Short mmCIF file of C-alpha atoms in Angstrom, two decimals:
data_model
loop_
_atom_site.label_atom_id
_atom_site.label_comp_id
_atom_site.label_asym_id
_atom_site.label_seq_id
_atom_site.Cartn_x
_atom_site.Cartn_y
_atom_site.Cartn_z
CA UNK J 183 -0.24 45.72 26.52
CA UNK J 184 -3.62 44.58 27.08
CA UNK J 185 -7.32 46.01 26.41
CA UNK J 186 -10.48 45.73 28.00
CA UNK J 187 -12.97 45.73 25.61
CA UNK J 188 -16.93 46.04 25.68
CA UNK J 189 -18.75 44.77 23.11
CA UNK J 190 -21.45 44.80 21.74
CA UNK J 191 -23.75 42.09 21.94
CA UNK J 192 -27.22 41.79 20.44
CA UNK J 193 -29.90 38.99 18.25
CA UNK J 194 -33.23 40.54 17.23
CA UNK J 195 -34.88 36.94 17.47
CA UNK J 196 -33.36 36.16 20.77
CA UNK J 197 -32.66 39.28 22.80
CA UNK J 198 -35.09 42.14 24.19
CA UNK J 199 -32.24 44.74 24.60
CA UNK J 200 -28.92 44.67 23.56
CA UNK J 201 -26.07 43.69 26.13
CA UNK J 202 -21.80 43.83 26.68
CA UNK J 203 -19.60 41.20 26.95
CA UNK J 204 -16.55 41.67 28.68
CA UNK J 205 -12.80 41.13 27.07
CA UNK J 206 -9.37 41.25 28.10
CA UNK J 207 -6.79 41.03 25.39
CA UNK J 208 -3.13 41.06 25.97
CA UNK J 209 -1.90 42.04 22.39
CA UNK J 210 0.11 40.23 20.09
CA UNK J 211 0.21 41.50 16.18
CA UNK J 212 -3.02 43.09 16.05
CA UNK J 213 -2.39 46.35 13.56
CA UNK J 214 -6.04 47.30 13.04
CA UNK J 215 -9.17 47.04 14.53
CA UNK J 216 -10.47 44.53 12.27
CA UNK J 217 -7.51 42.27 13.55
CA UNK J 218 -8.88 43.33 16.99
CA UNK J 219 -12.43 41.83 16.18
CA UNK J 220 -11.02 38.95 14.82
CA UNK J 221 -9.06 37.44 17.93
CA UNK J 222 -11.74 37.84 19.97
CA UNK J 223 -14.20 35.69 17.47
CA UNK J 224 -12.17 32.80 17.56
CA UNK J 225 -12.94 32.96 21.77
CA UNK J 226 -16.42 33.91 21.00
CA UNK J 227 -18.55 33.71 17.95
CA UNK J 228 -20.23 36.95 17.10
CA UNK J 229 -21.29 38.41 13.79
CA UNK J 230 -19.57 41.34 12.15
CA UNK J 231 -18.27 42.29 8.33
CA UNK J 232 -14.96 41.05 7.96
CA UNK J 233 -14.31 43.68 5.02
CA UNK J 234 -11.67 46.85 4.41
CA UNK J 235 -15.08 48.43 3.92
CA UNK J 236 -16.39 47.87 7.46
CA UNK J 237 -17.23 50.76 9.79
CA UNK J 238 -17.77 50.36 13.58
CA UNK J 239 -18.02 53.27 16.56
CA UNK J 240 -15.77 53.18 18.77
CA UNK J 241 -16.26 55.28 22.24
CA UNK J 242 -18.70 57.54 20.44
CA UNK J 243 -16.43 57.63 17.34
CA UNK J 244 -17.39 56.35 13.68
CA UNK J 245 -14.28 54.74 12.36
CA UNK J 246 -13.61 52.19 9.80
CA UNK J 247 -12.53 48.71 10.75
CA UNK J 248 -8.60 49.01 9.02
CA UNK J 249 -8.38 51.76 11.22
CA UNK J 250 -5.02 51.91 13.02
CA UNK J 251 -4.62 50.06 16.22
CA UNK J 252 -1.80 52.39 17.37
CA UNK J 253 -3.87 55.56 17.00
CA UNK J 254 -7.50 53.72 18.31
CA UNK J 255 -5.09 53.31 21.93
CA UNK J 256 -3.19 57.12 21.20
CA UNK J 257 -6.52 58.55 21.28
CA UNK J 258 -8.95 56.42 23.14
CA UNK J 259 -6.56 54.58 25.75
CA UNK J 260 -7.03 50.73 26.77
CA UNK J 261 -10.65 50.90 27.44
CA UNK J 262 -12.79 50.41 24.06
CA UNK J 263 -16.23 50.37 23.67
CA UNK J 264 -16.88 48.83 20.17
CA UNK J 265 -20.74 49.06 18.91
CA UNK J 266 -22.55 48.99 15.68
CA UNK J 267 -22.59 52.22 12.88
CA UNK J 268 -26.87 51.88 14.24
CA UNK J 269 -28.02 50.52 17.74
CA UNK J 270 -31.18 50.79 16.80
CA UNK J 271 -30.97 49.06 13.37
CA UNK J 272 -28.81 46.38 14.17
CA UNK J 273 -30.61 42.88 14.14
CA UNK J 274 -27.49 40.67 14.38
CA UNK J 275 -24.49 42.23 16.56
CA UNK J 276 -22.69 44.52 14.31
CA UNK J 277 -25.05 43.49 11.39
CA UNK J 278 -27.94 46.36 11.10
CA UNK J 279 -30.16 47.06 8.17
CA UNK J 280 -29.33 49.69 5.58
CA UNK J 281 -32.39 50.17 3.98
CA UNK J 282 -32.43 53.36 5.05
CA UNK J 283 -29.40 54.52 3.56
CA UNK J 284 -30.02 52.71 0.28
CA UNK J 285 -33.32 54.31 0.26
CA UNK J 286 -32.19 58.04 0.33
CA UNK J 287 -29.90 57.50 -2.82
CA UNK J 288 -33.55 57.33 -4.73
CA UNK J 289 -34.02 61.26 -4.45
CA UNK J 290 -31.06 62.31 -6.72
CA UNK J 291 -30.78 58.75 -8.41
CA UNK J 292 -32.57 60.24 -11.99
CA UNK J 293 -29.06 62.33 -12.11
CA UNK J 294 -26.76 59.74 -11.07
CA UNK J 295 -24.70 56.91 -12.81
CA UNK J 296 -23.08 53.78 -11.98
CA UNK J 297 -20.17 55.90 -10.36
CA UNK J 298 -22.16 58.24 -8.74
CA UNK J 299 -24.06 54.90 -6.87
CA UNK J 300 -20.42 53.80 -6.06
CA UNK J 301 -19.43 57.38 -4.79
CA UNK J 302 -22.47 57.56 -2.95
CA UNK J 303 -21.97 54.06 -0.77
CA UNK J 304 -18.73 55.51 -0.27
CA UNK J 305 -20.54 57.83 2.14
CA UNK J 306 -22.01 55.64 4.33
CA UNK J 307 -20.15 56.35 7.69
CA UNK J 308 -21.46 60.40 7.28
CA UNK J 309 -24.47 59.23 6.64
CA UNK J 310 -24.52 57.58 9.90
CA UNK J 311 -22.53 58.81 11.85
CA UNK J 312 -25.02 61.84 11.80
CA UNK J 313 -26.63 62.77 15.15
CA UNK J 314 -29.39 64.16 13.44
CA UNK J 315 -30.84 60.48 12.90
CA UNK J 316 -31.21 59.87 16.33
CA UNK J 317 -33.72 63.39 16.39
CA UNK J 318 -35.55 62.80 12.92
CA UNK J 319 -34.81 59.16 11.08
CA UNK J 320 -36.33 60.49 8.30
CA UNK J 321 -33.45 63.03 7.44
CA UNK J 322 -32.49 62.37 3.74
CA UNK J 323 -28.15 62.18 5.14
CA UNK J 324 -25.13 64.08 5.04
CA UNK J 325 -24.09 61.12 2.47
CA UNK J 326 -27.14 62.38 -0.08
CA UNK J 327 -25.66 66.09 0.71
CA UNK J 328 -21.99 65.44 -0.41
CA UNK J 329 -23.61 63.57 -3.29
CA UNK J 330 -25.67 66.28 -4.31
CA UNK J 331 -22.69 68.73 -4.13
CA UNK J 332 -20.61 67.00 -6.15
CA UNK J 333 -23.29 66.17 -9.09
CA UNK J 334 -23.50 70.25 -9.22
CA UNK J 335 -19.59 70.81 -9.28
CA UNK J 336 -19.25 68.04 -11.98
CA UNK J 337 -22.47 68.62 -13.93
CA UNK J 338 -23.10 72.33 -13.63
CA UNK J 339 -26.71 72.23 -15.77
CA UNK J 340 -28.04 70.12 -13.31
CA UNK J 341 -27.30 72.34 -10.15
CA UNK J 342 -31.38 74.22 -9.91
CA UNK J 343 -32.64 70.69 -10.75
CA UNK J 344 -30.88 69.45 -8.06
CA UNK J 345 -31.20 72.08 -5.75
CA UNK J 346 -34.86 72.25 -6.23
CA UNK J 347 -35.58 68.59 -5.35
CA UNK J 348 -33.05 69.39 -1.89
CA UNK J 349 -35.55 72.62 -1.11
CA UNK J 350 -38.23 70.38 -1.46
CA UNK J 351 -37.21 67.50 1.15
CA UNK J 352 -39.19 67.77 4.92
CA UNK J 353 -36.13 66.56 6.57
CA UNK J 354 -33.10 68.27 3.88
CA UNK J 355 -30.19 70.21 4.78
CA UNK J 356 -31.53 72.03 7.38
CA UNK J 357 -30.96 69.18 9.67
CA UNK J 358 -28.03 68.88 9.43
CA UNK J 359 -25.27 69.13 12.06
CA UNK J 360 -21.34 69.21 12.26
CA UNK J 361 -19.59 65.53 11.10
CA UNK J 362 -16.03 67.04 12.61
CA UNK J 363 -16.36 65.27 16.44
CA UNK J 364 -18.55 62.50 15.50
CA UNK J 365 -16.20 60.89 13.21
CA UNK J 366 -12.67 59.97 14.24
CA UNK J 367 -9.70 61.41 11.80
CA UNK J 368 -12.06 63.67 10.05
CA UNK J 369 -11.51 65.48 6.72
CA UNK J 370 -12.65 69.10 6.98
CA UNK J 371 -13.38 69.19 3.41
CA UNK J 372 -16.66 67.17 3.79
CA UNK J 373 -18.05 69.35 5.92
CA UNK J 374 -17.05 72.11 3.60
CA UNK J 375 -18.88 70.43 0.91
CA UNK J 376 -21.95 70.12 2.84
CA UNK J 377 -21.81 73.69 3.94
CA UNK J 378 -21.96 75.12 0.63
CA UNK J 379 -25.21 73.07 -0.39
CA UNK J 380 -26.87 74.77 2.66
CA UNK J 381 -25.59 78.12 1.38
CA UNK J 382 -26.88 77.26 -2.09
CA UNK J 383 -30.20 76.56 -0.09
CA UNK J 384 -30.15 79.79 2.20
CA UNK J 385 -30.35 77.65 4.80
CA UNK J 386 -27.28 79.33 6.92
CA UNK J 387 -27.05 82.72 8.65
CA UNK J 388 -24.82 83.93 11.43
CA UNK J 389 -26.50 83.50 14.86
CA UNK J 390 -27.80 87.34 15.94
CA UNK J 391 -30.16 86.64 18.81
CA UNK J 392 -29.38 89.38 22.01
CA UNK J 393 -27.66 87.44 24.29
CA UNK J 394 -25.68 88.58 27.66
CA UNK J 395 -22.61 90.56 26.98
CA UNK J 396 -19.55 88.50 29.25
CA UNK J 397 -16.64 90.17 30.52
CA UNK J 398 -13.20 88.74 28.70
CA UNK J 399 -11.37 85.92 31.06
CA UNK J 400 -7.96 86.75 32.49
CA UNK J 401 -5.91 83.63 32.46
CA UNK J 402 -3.55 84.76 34.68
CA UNK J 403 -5.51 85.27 38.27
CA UNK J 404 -4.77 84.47 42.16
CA UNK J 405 -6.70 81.20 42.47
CA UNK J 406 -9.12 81.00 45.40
CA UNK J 407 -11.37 78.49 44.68
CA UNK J 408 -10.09 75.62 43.12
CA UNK J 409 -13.77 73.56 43.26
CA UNK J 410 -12.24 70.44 44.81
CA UNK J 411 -15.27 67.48 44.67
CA UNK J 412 -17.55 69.53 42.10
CA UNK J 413 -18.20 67.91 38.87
CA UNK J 414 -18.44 70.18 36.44
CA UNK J 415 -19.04 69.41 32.56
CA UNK J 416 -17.37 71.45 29.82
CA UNK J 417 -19.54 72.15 26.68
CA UNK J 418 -17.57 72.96 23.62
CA UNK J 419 -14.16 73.65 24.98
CA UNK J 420 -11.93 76.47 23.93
CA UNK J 421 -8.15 75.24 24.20
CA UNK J 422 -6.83 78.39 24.89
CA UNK J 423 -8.75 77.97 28.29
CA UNK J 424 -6.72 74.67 29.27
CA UNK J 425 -4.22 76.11 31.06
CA UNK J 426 -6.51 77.91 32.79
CA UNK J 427 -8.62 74.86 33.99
CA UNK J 428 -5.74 73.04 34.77
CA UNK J 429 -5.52 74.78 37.95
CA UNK J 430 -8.43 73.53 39.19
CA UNK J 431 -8.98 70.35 41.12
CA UNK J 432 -12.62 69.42 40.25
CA UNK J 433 -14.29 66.40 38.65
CA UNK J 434 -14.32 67.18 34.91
CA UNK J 435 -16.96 65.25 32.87
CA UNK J 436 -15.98 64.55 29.75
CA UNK J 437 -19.36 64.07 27.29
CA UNK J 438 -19.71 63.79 23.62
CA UNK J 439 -19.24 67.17 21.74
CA UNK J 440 -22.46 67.57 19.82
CA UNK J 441 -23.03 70.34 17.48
CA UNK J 442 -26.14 72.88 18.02
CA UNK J 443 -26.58 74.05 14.91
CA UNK J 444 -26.72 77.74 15.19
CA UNK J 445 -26.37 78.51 12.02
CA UNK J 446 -29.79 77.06 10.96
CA UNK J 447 -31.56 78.05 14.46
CA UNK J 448 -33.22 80.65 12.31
CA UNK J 449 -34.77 78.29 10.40
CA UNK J 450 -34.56 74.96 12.67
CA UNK J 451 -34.22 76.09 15.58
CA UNK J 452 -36.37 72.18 17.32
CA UNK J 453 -33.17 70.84 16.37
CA UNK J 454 -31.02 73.05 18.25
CA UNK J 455 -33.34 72.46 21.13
CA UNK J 456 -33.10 68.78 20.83
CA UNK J 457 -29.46 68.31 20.19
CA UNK J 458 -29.50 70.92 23.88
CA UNK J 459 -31.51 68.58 25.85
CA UNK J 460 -29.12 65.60 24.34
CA UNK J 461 -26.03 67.35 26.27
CA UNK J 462 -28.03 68.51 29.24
CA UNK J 463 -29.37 65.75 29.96
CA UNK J 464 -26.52 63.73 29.80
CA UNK J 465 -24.19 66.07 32.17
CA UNK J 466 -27.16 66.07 34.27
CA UNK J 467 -27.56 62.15 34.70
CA UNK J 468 -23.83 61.97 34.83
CA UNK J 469 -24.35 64.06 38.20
CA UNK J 470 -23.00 67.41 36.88
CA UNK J 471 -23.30 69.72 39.24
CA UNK J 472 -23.25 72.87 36.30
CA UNK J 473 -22.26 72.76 32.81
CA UNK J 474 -19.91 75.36 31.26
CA UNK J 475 -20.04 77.46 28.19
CA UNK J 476 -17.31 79.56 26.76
CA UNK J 477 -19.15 81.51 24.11
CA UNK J 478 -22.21 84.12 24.50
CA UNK J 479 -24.32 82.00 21.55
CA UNK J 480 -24.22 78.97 23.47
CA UNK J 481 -24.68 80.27 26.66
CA UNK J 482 -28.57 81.78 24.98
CA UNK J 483 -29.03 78.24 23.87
CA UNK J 484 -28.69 76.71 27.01
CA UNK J 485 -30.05 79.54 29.63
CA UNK J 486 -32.48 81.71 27.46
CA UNK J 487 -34.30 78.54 25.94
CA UNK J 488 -34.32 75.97 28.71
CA UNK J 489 -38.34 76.14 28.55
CA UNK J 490 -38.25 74.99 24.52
CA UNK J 491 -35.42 72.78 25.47
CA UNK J 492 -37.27 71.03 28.75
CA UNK J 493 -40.58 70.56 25.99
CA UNK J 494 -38.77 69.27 23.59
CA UNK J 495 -37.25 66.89 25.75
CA UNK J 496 -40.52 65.88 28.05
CA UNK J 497 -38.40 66.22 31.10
CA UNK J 498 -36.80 68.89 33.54
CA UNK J 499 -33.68 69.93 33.55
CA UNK J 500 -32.50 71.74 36.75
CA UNK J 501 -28.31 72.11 35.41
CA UNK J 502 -27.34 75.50 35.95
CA UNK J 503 -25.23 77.14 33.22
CA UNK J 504 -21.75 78.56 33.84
CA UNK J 505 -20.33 81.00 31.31
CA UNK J 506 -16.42 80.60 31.50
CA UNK J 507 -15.62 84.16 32.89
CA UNK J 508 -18.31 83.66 35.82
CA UNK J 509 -16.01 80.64 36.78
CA UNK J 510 -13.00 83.02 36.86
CA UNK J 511 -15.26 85.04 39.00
CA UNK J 512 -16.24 82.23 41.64
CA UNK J 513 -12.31 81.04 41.54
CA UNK J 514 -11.03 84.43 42.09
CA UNK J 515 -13.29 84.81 45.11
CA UNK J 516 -15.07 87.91 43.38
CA UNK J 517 -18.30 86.54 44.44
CA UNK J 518 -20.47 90.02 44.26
CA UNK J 519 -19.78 90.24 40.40
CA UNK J 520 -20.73 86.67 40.26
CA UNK J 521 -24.08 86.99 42.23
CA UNK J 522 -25.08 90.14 40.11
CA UNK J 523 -24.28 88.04 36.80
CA UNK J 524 -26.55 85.32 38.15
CA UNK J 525 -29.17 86.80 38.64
CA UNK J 526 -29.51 87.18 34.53
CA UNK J 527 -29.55 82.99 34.64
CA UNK J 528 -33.16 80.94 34.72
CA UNK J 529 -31.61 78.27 37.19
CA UNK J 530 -29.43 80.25 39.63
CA UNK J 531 -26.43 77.93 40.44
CA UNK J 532 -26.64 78.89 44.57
CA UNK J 533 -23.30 78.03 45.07
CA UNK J 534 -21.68 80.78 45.99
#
């Protein structure tokens, strides 16, 4: 079998921008990714932590270097794209500096000890692999969060301290958005963990704005339109629709799955609007031709904010939005229900 890997390349005393170099490896006993990184330094000298420790992204996904090779190909086929935990804080190829991260451990660091330190560098792919950073780098981390949390299940007395000092942060837990499809075989418990310091915060509430009300999708329908040469970008994908959009012969673009963070619009609602322009701008540049919603909460983001979401974002954004059952309308051919659902849209997708 053989890979073609891009990686990534990049000396802050040499280079102005980072760059890719191109590799083709036929494999031999490679079991990891580490093993991966390995065979292609003995080609071509690069820098990178040779440790069990080590954490890299691989096509958008944190993962740690003794990660599987078997499941790396299972799940991302034979084209990698290996980069740094931080682009922008790398100074030596996969080298970056951590200050940052070592820095947030300060705020709870009067309640710690030398296990809760260890516990805490433990957390250092969450705390990256956060896509909050790239809005506000000033965000304390989802690795100070799971600290906090378990400080107050292990040392109850401490838990108002604690949860004062959170309340008081600029950037705290209201910034923070979903780990699950940012970090690749993902335990559901630390998001649990970080949920319930947000609740302890009132930072949460179910998402309430007056949104349209969409008719229910029938799976089963006489296809009409199957959108042959559209390209069409799916935002947070329902499974039970894939047998559905299987019968359709369009261009799907597949983009990262970032979270919105609904649950905190209430209360943060310039980070829903920049994590918005992050996906619409990318399924526009891609050369999306609409992007497609199947949830009423996400289809207000999108539609009924595009204004907040074009400021925040210093840049137009002319992608109409879809909602799932309007698709079943254009590909059953039921084109007046379609036009008189439209008409409730800011960018009307004129393409019926």
């Amino acid at each position: 079998m053989k890979l073609e890997i891009s990686l990534f390349r990049f000396d802050k005393d040499s280079d102005y921008l980072p760059y890719y170099t191109k590799h083709f490896l036929t494999l031999k006993d490679e079991k990891n990714l580490l093993d991966i990184l390995k065979r292609i330094h003995e080609n071509e000298e690069f820098s990178f932590l040779d440790s069990k420790d080590s954490i890299f992204v691989v096509n958008k996904k944190f993962l740690f270097g003794l990660t599987a090779l078997e499941d790396i190909i299972k799940i991302f086929g034979k084209d990698l794209i290996i980069e740094p935990i931080s682009i922008k804080r790398a100074y030596k190829d996969f080298l970056i500096n951590e200050d940052d991260f070592y820095s947030k451990f300060e705020i709870l660091e009067r309640f710690c000890s030398s296990e809760d330190n260890t516990f805490y560098n433990n957390q250092k792919i969450y705390y990256y692999a956060s896509n909050t950073l790239s809005y506000k780098e000033k965000y304390i981390g989802d690795a100070l969060l799971l600290l906090a949390s378990k400080l107050i299940d292990e040392n109850s007395d401490k838990r108002s301290d604690i949860l004062k000092i959170l309340k008081e942060q600029k950037y705290g837990a209201s910034f923070h958005t979903n780990l699950k499809n940012r970090v690749l075989n993902f335990d559901t418990n630390i998001e649990d963990n970080i949920k319930s310091i947000q609740e302890e915060l009132n930072f949460l509430k179910d998402f309430n704005e007056k949104t349209i009300k969409f008719e229910d999708i029938q799976i089963d329908f006489n296809l009409k339109n199957s959108f042959k040469n559209f390209n069409i970008t799916l935002y947070n994908k329902d499974s039970k629709f894939d047998t559905f959009l299987e019968k359709f012969e369009a261009n799907f673009i597949n983009l990262e799955n970032l979270d919105l963070a609904i649950k905190s619009f209430f209360i943060n609602p310039k980070l829903t609007y920049f994590v918005a322009s992050q996906i619409l701008l990318s399924a526009f540049d891609e050369g999306a031709d609409f992007l497609v919603v199947f949830n009423n909460d996400d289809f207000f983001i999108f539609n009924n904010k595009l204004k907040e979401i074009e400021r925040i974002s210093n840049r137009e954004i002319p992608l109409p939005i879809i909602h799932i059952s309007e698709l079943q309308m254009l590909a059953s051919g039921d084109f007046d229900k379609a036009k008189k659902s439209f008409k409730n849209h800011k960018i009307n997708p004129r393409i019926i």
